[in-house]
mmCIF file with all atom_site columns, C-alpha atoms in Angstrom:
data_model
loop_
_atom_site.group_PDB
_atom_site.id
_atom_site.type_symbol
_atom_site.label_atom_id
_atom_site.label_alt_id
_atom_site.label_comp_id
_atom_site.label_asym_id
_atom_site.label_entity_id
_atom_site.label_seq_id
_atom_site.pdbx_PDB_ins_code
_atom_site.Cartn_x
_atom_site.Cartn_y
_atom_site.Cartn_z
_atom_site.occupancy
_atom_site.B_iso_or_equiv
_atom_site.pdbx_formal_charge
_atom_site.auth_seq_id
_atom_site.auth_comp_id
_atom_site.auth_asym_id
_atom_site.auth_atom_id
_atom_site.pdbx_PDB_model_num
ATOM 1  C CA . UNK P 1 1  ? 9.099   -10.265 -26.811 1.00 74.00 ? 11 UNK P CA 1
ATOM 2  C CA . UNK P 1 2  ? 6.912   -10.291 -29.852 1.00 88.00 ? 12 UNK P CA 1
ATOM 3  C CA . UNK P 1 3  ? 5.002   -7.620  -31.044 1.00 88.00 ? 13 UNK P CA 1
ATOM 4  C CA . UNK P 1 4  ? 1.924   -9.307  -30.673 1.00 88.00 ? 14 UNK P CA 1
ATOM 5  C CA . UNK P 1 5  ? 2.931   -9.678  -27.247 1.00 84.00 ? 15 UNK P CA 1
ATOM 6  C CA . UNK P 1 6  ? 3.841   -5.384  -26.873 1.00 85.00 ? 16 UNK P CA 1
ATOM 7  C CA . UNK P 1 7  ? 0.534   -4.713  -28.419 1.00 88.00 ? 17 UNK P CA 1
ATOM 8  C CA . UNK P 1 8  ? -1.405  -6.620  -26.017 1.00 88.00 ? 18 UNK P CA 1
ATOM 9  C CA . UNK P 1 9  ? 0.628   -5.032  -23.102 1.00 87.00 ? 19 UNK P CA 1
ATOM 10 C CA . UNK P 1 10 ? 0.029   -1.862  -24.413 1.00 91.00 ? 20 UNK P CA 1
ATOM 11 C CA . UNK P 1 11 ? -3.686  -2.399  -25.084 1.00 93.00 ? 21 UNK P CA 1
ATOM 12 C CA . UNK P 1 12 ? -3.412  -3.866  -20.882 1.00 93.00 ? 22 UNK P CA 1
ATOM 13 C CA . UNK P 1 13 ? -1.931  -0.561  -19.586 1.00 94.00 ? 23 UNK P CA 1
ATOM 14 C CA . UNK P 1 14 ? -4.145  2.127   -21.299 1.00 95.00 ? 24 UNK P CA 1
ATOM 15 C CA . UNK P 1 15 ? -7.251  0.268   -20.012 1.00 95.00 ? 25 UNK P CA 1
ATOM 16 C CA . UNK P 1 16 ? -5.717  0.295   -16.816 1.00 96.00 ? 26 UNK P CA 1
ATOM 17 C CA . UNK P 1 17 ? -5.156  3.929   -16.883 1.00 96.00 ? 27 UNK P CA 1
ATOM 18 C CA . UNK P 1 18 ? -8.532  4.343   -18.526 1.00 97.00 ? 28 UNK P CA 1
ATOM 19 C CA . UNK P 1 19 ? -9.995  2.476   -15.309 1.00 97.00 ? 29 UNK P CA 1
ATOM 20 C CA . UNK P 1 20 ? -8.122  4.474   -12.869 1.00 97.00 ? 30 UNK P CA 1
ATOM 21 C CA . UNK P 1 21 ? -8.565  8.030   -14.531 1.00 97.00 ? 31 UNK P CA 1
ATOM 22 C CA . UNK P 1 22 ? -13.078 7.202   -14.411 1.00 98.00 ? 32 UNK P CA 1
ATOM 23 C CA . UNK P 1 23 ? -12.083 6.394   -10.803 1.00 97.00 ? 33 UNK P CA 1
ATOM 24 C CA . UNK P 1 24 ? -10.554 10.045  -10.573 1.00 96.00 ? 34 UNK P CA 1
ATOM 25 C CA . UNK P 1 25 ? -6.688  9.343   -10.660 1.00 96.00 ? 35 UNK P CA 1
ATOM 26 C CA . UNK P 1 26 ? -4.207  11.478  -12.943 1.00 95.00 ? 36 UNK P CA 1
ATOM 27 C CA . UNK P 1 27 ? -3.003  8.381   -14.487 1.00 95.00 ? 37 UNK P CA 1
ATOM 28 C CA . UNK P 1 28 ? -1.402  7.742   -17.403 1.00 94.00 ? 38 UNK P CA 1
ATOM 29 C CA . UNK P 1 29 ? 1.102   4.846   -19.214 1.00 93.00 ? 39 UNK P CA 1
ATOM 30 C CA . UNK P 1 30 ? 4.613   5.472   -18.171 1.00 89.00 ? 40 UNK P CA 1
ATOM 31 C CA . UNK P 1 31 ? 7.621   6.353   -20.753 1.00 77.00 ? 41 UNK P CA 1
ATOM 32 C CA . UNK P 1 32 ? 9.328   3.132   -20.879 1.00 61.00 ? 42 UNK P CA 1
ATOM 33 C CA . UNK P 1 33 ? 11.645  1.698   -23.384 1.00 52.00 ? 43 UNK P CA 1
ATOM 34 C CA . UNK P 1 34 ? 11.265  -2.439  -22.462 1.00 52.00 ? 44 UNK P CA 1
ATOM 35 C CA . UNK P 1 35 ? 11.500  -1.688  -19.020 1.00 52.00 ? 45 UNK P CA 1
ATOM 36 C CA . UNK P 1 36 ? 14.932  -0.313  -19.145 1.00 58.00 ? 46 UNK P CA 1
ATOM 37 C CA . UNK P 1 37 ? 14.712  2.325   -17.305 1.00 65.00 ? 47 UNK P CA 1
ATOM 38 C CA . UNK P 1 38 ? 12.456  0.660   -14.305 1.00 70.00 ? 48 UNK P CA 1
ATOM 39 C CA . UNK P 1 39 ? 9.355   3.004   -15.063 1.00 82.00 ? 49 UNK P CA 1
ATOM 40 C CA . UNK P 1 40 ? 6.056   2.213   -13.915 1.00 88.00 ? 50 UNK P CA 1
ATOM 41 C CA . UNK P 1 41 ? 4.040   1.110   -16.587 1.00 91.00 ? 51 UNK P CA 1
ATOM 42 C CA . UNK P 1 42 ? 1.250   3.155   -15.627 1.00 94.00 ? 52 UNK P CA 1
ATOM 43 C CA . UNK P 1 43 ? 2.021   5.556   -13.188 1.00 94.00 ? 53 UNK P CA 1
ATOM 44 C CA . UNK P 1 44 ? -0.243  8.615   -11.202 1.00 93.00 ? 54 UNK P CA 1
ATOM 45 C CA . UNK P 1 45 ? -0.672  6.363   -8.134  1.00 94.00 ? 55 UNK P CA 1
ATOM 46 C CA . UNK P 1 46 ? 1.306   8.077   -5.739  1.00 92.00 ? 56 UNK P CA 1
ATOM 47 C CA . UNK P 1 47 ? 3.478   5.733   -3.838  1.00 93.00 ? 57 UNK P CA 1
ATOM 48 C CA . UNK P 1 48 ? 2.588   2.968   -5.914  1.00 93.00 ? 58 UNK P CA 1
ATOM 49 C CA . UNK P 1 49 ? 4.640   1.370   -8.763  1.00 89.00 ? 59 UNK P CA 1
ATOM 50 C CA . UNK P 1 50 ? 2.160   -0.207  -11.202 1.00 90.00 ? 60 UNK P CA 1
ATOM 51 C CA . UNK P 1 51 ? 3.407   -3.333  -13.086 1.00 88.00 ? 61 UNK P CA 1
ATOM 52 C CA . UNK P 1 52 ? 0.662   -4.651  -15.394 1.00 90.00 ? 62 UNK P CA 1
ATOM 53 C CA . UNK P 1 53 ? 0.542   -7.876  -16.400 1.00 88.00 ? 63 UNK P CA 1
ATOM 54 C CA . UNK P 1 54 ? -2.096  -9.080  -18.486 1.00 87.00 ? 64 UNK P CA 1
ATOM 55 C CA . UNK P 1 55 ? -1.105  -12.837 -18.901 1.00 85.00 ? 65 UNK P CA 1
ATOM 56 C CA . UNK P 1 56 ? -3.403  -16.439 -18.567 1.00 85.00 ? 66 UNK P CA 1
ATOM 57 C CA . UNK P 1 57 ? -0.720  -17.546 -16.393 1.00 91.00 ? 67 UNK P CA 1
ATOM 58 C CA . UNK P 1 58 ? 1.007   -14.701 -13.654 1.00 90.00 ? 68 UNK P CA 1
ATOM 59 C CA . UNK P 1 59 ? 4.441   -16.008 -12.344 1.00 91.00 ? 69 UNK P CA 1
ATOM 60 C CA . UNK P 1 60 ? 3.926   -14.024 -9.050  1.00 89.00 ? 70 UNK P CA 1
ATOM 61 C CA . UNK P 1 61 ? 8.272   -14.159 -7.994  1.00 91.00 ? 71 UNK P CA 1
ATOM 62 C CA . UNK P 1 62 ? 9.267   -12.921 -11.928 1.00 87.00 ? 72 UNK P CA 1
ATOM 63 C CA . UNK P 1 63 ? 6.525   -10.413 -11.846 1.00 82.00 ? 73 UNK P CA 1
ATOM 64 C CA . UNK P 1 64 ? 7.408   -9.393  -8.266  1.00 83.00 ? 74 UNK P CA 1
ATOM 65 C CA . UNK P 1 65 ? 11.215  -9.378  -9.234  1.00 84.00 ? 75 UNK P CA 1
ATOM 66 C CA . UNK P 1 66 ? 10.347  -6.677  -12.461 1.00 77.00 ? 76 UNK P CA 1
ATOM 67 C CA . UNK P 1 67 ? 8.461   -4.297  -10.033 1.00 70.00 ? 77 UNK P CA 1
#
């Protein structure tokens, strides 16, 4: 993956966190190292694992597969 392409992940999970935190949710991105270690990428869901994706096209079964 380029860096382009980690920027514009990044930039995809702090908005998400962003969104969830004005909706009153402790969330935050996780501490991953390219997935590696199977964290959330933004986690304070409870229950949830949070896999964000911010793509033109989704592949539902890879995206499914990471989570």
């Amino acid at each position: 993956m380029g860096k382009m392409q980690r920027e514009k992940g990044k930039r995809g999970e702090r908005e998400l966190a962003g969104t969830l935190r004005k909706y009153g949710f402790d969330s935050h991105r996780g501490q991953q190292y390219s997935g590696v270690n199977g964290d959330a990428d933004v986690v304070g869901l409870p229950g949830i694992h949070v896999e964000v994706k911010r793509v033109e096209r989704l592949n539902i079964s890879e995206a499914m597969k990471q989570s």
